[in-house]
Coordinates of C-alpha atoms and ligand atoms in Angstrom, one line a residue:
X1 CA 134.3 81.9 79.0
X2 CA 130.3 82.0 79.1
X3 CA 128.7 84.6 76.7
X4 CA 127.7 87.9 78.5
X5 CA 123.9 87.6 78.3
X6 CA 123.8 91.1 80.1
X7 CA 124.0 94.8 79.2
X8 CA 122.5 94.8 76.0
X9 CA 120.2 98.1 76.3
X10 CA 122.7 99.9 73.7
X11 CA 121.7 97.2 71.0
X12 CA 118.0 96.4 72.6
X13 CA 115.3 98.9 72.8
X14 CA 112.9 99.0 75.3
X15 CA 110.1 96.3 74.7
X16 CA 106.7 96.3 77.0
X17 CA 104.6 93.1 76.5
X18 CA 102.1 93.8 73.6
X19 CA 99.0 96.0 74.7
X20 CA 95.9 94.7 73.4
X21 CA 94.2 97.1 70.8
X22 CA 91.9 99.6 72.9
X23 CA 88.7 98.6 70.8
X24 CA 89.3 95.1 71.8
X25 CA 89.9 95.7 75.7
X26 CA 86.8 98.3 75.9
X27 CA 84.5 94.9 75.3
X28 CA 85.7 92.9 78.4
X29 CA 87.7 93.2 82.2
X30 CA 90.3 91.2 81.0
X31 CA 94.1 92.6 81.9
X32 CA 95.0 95.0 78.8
X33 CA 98.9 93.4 78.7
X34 CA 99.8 89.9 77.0
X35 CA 102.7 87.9 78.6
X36 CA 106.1 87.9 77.3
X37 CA 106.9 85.2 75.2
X38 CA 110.0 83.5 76.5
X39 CA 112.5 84.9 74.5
X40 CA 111.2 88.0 74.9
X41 CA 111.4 88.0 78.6
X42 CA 115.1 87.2 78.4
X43 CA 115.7 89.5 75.5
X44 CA 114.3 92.0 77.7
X45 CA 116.2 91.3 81.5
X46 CA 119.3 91.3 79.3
X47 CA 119.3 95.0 78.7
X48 CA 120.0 95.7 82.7
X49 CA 123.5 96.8 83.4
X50 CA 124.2 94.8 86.3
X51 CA 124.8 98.0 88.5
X52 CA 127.0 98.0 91.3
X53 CA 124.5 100.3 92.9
X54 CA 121.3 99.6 92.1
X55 CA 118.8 102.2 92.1
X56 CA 115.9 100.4 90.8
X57 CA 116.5 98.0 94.1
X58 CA 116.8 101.0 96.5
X59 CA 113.5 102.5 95.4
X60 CA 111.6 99.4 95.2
X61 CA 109.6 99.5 98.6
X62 CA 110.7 95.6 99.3
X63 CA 113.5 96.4 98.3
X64 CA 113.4 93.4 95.5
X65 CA 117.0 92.0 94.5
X66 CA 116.0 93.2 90.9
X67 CA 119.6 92.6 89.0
X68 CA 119.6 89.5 90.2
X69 CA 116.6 87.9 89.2
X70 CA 117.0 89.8 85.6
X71 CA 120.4 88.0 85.3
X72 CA 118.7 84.7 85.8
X73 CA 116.0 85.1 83.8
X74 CA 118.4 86.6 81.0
X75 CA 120.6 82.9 81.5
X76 CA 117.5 80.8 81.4
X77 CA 117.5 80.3 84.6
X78 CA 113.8 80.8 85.7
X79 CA 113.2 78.7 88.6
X80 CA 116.2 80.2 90.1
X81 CA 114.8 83.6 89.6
X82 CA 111.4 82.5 90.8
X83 CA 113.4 81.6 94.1
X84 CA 115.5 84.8 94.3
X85 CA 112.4 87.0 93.6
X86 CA 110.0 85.4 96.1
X87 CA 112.6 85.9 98.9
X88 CA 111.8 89.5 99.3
X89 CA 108.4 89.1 97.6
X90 CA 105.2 87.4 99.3
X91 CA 103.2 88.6 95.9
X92 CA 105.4 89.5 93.1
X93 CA 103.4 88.2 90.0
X94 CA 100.8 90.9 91.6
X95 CA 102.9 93.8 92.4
X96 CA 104.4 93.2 88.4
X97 CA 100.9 93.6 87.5
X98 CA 100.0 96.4 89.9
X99 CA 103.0 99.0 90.9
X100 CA 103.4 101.9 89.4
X101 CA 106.9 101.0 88.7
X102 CA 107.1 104.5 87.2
X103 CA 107.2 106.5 90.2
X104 CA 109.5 103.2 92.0
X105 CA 111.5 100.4 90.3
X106 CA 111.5 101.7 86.7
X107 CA 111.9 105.8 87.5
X108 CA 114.9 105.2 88.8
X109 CA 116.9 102.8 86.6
X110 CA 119.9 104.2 85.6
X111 CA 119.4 103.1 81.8
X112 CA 116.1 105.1 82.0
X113 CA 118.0 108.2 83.4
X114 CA 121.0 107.8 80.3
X115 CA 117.8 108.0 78.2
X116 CA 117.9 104.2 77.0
X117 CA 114.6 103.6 78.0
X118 CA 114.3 101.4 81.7
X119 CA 114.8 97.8 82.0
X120 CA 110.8 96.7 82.2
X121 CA 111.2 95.4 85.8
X122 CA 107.7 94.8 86.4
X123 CA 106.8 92.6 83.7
X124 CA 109.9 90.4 83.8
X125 CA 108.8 90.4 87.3
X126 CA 105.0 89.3 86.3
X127 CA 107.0 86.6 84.1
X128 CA 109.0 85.0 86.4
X129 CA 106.2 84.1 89.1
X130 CA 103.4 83.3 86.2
X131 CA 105.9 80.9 85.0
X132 CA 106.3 79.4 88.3
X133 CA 102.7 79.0 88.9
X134 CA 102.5 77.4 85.6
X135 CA 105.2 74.9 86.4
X136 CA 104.3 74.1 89.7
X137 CA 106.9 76.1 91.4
X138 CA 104.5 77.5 94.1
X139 CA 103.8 75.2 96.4
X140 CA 101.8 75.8 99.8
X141 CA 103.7 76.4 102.6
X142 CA 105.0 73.5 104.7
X143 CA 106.0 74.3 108.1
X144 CA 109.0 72.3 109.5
X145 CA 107.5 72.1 112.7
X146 CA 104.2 73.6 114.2
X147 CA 104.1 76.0 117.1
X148 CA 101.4 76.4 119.4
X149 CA 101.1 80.4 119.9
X150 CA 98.8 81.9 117.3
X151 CA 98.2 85.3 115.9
X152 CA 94.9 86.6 115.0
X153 CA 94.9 89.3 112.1
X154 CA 91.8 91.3 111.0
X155 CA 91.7 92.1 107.8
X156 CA 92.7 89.3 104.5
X157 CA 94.1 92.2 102.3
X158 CA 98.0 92.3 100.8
X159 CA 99.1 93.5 104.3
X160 CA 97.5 91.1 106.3
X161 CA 98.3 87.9 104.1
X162 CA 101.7 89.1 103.7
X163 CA 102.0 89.0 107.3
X164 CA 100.2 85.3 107.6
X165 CA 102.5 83.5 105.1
X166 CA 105.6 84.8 106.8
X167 CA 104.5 84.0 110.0
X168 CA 102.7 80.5 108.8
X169 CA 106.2 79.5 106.9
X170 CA 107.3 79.5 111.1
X171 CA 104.4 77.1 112.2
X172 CA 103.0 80.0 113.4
X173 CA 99.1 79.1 114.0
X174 CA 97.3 82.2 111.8
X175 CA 93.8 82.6 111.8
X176 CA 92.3 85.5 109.2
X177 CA 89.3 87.3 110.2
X178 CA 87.5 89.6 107.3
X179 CA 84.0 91.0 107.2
X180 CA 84.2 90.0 103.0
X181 CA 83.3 86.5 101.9
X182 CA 86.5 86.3 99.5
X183 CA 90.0 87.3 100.8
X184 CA 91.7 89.4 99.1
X185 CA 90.8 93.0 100.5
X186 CA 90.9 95.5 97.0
X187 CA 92.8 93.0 95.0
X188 CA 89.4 91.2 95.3
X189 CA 87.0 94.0 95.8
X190 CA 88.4 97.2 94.7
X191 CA 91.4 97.0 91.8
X192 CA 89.4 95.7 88.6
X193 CA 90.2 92.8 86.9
X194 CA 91.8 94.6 83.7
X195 CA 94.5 95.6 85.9
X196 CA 94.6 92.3 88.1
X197 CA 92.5 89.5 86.8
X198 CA 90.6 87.7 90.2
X199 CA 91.7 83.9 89.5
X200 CA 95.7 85.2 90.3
X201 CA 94.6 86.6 93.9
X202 CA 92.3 83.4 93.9
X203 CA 95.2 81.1 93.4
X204 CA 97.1 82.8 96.5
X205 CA 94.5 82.8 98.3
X206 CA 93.8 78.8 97.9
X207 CA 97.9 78.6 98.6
X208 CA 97.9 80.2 102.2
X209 CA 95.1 78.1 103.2
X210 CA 96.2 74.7 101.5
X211 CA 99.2 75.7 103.9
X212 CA 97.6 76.2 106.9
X213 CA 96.4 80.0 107.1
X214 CA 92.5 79.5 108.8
X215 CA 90.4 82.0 107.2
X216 CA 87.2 83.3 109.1
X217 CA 85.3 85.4 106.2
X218 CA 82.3 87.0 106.8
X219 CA 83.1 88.2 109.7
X220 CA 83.5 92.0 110.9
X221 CA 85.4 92.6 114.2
X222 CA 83.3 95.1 115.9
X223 CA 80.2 93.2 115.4
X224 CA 79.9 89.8 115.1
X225 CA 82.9 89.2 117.3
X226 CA 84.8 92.2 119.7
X227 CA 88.4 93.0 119.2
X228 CA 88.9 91.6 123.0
X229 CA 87.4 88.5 121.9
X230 CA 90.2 88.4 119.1
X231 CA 92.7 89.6 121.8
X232 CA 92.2 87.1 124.4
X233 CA 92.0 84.1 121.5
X234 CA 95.4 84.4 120.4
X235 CA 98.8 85.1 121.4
X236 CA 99.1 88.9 119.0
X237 CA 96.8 90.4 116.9
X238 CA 98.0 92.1 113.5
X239 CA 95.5 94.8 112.5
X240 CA 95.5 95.4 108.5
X241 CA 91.7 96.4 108.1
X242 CA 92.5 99.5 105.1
X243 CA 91.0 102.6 104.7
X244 CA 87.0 102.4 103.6
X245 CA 85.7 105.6 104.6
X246 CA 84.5 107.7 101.5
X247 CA 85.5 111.3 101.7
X248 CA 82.6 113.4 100.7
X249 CA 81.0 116.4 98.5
X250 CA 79.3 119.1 99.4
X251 CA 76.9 121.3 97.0
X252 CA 73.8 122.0 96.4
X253 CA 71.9 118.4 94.8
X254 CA 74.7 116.2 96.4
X255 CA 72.1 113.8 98.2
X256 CA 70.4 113.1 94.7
X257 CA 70.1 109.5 93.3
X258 CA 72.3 108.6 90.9
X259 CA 75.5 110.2 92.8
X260 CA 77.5 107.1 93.9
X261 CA 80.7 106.2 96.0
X262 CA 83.6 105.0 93.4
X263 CA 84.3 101.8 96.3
X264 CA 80.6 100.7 96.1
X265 CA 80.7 101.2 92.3
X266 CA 84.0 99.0 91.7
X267 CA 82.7 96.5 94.4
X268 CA 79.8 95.7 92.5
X269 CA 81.5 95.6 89.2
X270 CA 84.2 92.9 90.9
X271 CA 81.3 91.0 92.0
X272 CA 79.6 90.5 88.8
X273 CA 82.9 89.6 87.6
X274 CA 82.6 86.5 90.1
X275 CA 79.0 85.9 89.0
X276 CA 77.6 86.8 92.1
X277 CA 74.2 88.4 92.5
X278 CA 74.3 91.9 93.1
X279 CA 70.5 94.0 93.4
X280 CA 71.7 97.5 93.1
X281 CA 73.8 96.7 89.6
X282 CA 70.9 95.0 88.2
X283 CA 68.5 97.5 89.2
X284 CA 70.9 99.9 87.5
X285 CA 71.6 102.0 90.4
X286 CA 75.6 100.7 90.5
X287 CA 76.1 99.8 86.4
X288 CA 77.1 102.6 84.0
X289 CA 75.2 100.9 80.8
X290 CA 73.8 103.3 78.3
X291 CA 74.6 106.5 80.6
X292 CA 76.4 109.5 80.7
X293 CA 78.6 108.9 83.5
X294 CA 81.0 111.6 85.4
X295 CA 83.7 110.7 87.6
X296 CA 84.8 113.2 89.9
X297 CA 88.5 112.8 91.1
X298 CA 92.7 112.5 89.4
X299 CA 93.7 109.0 91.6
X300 CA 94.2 105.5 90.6
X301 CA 90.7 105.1 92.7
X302 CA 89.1 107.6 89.6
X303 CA 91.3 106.0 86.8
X304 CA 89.6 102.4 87.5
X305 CA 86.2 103.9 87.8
X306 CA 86.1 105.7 84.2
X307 CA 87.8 102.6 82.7
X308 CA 85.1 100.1 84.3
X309 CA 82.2 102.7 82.9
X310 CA 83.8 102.0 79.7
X311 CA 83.7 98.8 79.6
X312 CA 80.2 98.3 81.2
X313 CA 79.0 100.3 78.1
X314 CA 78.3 103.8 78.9
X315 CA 76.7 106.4 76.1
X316 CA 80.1 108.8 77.6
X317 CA 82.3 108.8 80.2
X318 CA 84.0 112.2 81.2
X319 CA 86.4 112.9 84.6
X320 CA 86.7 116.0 86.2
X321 CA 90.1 117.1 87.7
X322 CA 90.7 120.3 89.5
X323 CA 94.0 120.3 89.0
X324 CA 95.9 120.2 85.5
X325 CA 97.3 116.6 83.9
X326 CA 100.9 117.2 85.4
X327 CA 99.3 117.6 88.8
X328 CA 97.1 114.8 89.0
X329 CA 98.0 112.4 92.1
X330 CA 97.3 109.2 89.3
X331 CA 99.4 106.8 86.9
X332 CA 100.5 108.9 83.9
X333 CA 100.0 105.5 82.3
X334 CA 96.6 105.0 83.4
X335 CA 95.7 108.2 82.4
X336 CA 97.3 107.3 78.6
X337 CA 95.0 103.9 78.5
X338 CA 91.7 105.4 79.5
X339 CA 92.0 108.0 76.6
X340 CA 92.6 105.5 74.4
X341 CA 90.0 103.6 75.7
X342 CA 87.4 106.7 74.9
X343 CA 87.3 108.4 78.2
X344 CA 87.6 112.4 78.4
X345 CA 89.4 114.5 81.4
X346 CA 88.4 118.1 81.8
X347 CA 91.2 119.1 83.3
X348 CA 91.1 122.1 86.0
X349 CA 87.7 121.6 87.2
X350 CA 85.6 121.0 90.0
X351 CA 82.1 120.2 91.0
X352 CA 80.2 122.9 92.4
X353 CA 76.7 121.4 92.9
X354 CA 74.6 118.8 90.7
X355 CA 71.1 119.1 89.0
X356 CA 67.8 117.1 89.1
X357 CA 67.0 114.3 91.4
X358 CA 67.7 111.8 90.1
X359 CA 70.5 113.7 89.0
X360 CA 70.8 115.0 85.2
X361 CA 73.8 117.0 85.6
X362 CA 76.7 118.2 87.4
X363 CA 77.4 122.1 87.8
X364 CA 81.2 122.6 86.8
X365 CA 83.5 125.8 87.8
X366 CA 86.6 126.0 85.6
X367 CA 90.0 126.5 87.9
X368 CA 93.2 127.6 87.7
X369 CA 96.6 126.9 89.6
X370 CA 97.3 129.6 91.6
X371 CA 100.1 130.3 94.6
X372 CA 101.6 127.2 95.7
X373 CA 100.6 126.0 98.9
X374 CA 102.9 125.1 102.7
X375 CA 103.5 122.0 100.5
X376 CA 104.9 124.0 97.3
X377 CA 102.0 122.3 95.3
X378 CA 99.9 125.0 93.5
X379 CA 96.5 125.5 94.8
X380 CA 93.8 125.3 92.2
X381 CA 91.4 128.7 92.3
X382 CA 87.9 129.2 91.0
X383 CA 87.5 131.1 88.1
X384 CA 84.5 133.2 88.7
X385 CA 81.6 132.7 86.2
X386 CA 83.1 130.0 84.6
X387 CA 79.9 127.4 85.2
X388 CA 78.4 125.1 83.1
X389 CA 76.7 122.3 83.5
X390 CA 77.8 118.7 82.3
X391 CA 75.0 116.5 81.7
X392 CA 75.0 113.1 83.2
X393 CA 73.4 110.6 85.2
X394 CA 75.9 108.7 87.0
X395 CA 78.1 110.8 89.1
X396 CA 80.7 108.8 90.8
X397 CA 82.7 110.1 94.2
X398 CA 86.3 109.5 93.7
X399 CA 87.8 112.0 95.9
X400 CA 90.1 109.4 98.5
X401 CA 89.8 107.0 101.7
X402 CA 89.5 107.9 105.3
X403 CA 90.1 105.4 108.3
X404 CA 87.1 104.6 110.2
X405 CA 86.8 105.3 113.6
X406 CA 88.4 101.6 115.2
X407 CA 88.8 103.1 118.4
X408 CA 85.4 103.4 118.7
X409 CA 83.7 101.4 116.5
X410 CA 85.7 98.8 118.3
X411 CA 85.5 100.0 122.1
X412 CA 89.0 100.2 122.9
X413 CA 89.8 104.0 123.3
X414 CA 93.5 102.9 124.3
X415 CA 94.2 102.2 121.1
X416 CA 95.5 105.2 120.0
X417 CA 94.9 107.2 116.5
X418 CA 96.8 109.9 114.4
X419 CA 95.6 113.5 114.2
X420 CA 93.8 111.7 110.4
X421 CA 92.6 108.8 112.4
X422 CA 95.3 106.3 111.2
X423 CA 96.8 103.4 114.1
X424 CA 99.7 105.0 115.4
X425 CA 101.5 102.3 114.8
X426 CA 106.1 101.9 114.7
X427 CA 107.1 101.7 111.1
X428 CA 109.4 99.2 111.8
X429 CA 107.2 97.2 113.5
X430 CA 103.8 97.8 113.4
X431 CA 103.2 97.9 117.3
X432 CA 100.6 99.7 118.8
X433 CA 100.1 101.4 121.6
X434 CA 98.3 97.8 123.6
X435 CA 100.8 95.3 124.2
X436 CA 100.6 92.5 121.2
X437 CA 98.7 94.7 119.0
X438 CA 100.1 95.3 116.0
X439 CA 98.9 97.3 112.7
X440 CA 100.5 97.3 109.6
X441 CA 99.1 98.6 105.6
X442 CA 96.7 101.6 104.7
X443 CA 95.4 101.8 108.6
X444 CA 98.6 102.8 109.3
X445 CA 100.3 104.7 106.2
X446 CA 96.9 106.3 104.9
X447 CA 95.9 105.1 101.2
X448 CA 99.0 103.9 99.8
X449 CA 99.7 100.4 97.6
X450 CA 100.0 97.5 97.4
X451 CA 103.5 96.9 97.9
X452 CA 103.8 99.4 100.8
X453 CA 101.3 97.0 102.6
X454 CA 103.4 93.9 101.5
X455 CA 106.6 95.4 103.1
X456 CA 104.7 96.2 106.5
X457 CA 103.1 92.7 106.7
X458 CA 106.2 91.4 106.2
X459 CA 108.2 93.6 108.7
X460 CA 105.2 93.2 111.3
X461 CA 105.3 89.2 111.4
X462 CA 109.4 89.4 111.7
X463 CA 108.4 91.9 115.0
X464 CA 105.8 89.3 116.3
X465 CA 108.0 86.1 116.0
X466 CA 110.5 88.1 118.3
X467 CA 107.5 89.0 120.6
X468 CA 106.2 85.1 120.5
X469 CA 110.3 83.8 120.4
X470 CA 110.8 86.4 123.4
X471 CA 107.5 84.5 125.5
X472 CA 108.9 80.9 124.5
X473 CA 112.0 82.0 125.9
X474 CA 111.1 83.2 129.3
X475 CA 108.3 80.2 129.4
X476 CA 111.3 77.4 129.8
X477 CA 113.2 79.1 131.9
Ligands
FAD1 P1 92.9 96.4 102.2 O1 93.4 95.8 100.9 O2 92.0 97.5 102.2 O3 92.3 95.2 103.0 C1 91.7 95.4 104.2 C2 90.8 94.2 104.5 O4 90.3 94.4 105.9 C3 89.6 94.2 103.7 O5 89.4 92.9 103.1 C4 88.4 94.5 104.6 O6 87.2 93.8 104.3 C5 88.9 94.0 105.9 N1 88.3 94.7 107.1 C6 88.2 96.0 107.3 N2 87.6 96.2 108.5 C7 87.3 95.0 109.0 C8 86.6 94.6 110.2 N3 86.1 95.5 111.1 N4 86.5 93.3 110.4 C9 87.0 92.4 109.5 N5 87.6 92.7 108.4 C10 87.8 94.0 108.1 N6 97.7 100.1 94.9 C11 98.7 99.7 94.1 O7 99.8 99.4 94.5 N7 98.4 99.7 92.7 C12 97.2 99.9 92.2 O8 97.0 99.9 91.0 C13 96.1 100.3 93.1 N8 94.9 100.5 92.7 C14 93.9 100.8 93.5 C15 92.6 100.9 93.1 C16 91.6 101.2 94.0 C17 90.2 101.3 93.4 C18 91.8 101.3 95.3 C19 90.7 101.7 96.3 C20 93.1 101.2 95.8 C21 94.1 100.9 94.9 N9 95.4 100.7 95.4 C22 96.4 100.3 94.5 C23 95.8 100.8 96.8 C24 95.9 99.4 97.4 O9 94.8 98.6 97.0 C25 95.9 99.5 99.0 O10 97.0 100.3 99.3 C26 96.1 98.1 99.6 O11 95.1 97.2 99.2 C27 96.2 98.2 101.1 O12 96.2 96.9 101.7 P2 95.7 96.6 103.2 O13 96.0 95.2 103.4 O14 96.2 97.7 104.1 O15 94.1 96.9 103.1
SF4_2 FE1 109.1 97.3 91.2 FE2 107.0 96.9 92.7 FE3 108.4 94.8 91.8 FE4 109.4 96.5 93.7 S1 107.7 95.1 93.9 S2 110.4 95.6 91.8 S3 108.6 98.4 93.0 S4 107.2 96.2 90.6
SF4_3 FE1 119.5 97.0 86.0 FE2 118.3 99.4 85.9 FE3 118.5 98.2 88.2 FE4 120.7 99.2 87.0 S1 118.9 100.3 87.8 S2 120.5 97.1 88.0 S3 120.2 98.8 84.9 S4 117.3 97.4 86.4

């Protein structure tokens, strides 16, 4: 009888792939993890119990067959797992990289909860798709016959290529519109590169289009070509344009130079990273070199901004939080690798106006969490006389992502919003209120992830092969 190469978390500890040492990583944007060796990978997918229910699977938004493709791996048997992961999957060497498997996968494997220590999901899941890329296992898509009706989608980020190679893989003619030169959305433009290095979105980018995706880049719907142009082009239309619209602060000194918005600070950073050229970094305006540099937010949006100041060379970099560590809205984990990279949180405080023009400092009020609010989450409170400023001359915004006005900025009023200016959009389905419109990722959900975008791209192009199989049908009758 074959060996069981499973269950071995009682004899196995917990092993992540090696963290580079945080003096090393502050020098460059290069991703902070190493790859697992091999033997290490299948050491590691052999701790899994195999269980009959698997939790890890029901909280993993794609619902991932997990103990499957950690059995294979844990037999050797990696081009197999490759297949079984990228079933479910349209990205899953980037969602390895870029979940926070803590609050999904991983939080809820029942090894973790017996207090063993979770399987380490994500990066066997990073593993198996790197390896395939490396041995040639992903291979553009090849339809096995084309199909004249074609879908239009605005917007090249996860949710919108998730929803191009599904429906692509059916000869589907797609066509990508984005008002960016590189697709991508924020795996291009927003996450940094020592969470997801560029050349891995690159690579699947190159894929969807050596299989037939047509992308249109620089091109913003709402001005260079209207939405009912898209419309009348093309058969549905799959709206996945994200969430870009800064929310604000208020306070006296808020309109002085040198306060910045975190997505124009990260964009320039990504762009240097691709050796373009980019006026306001090297003027200074957008590059934290040599300053004192305050972030102002506790999300994964604030996380990467102190991290990049870090390793752009800044004299300090401090973040300010209102609420306490426990509370923040961010990666626990993130949170761990930016104080070991050097940066500072002052917890339980918030901005109450800035100083000097350009500015030299931020005024801080200390909080405290007081009554919890309709939501049960305690509600942080000034505590009066408790200023002092922080000096500093790079403030950057990190305080969360509103939807822009598409209704308007786009002329089609029937389109219809939520009461926060998200598509109302089915979850199921991602249709819209106009017949053959269709909206799927952050427009819909609010700022979420990656993978939540993923799942609706993928559910979406399933909805709009029934709408295109449903016309075919009728049309030979
Ligand atoms: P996006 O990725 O935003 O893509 C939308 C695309 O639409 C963009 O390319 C944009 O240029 C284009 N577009 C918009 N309007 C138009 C128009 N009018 N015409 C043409 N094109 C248009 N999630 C995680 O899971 N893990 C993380 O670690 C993580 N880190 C993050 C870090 C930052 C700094 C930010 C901002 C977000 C992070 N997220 C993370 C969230 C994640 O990036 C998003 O949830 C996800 O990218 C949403 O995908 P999407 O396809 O809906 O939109
Ligand atoms: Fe976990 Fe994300 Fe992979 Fe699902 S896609 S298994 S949540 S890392
Ligand atoms: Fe394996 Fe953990 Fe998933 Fe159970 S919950 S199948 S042990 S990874």
């Amino acid at each position: 009888m074959a060996k069981q190469p499973m269950l071995k978390f009682v004899k196995v500890e917990r092993d992540m792939p090696t963290k580079r040492a945080a003096k090393e990583r502050r020098e460059d944007f290069h991703e902070i993890y190493a790859e697992y060796a091999d033997a290490k990978a299948k050491e590691q997918a052999s701790r899994c119990s195999q269980c009959g229910v698997p939790y890890c699977q029901s909280h993993c938004p794609l619902h991932n067959n997990i103990p499957d493709w950690l059995r294979l791996t844990a037999e050797g048997r990696l081009q197999e797992a490759y297949e079984v992961s990228q079933a479910t999957n349209t990205f899953p060497e980037i969602c390895g990289r870029i979940c926070p498997q803590d609050r999904l996968c991983e939080g809820n494997c029942v090894i973790e909860q017996s207090g063993h220590g979770t399987v380490t999901i994500g990066s066997v899941e990073k593993y198996i798709t790197d390896t395939a890329w490396e041995e040639g296992w992903v291979l553009p898509i090849k339809p096995a016959r084309e199909r004249k009706e074609s879908v239009g989608i605005i917007g090249a980020g996860p949710g919108g290529l998730a929803a191009a190679d599904v429906l692509r893989r059916q000869g589907v003619q797609v066509t990508v519109y984005d008002r960016y030169d590189r697709a991508g959305g924020l795996l291009i433009y927003g996450i940094p590169g020592f969470k997801l290095e560029k050349p891995v979105v690159m690579r699947r980018n190159e894929q969807l289009e050596k299989g037939g995706v047509r992308f249109v880049l620089n091109c913003n719907i709402g001005e260079d070509m209207s939405f009912e142009e898209i419309r009348a082009q093309h058969d549905a239309v799959i709206i996945a344009t994200g969430v870009y619209k800064s929310r604000d602060l208020g306070g006296p000194g808020s309109g002085a130079d040198g306060i910045v918005k975190a997505l124009d600070y990260l964009t320039a950073s990504n762009r240097k990273s691709f050796g373009d050229e980019v006026a306001e970094f090297d003027s200074g305006k957008l590059n934290a070199e040599g300053k004192k540099v305050v972030v102002i937010g506790g999300g994964d949006t604030a996380m990467d901004c102190v991290r990049t100041a870090i390793r752009q060379g800044a004299e300090s970099v401090k973040c300010l939080y209102r609420r306490d560590r426990a509370n923040m809205p961010g990666s626990q984990r993130e949170v761990q690798n930016a104080e070991e990279e050097g940066v500072q949180f002052e917890w339980l405080t918030a901005p109450k106006g800035f100083t000097g023009d350009p500015v030299d400092g931020v005024i801080v009020e200390r909080m405290r969490l007081g009554l919890p609010d309709a939501t049960g989450r305690q509600m942080p409170e000034v505590i009066e006389g408790s200023d002092y400023v922080e000096p500093a001359d790079l403030v950057i915004k990190a305080l969360g992502f509103e939807p822009e006005e598409l209704p308007t900025l786009w002329g089609v009023p029937e389109l219809e919003v939520t009461r926060w200016g998200t598509i109302k959009a089915e979850f199921t389905t991602g249709a819209t209120a106009l017949p053959g419109v269709y909206a799927v990722g952050d427009i819909v959900r609010g700022a979420s992830l990656v993978v939540w975008a993923i799942r609706d791209g993928r559910d979406c192009a399933e909805a709009v092969l029934r709408q295109l199989n449903g016309a075919s049908a009728v049309a030979a009758e």
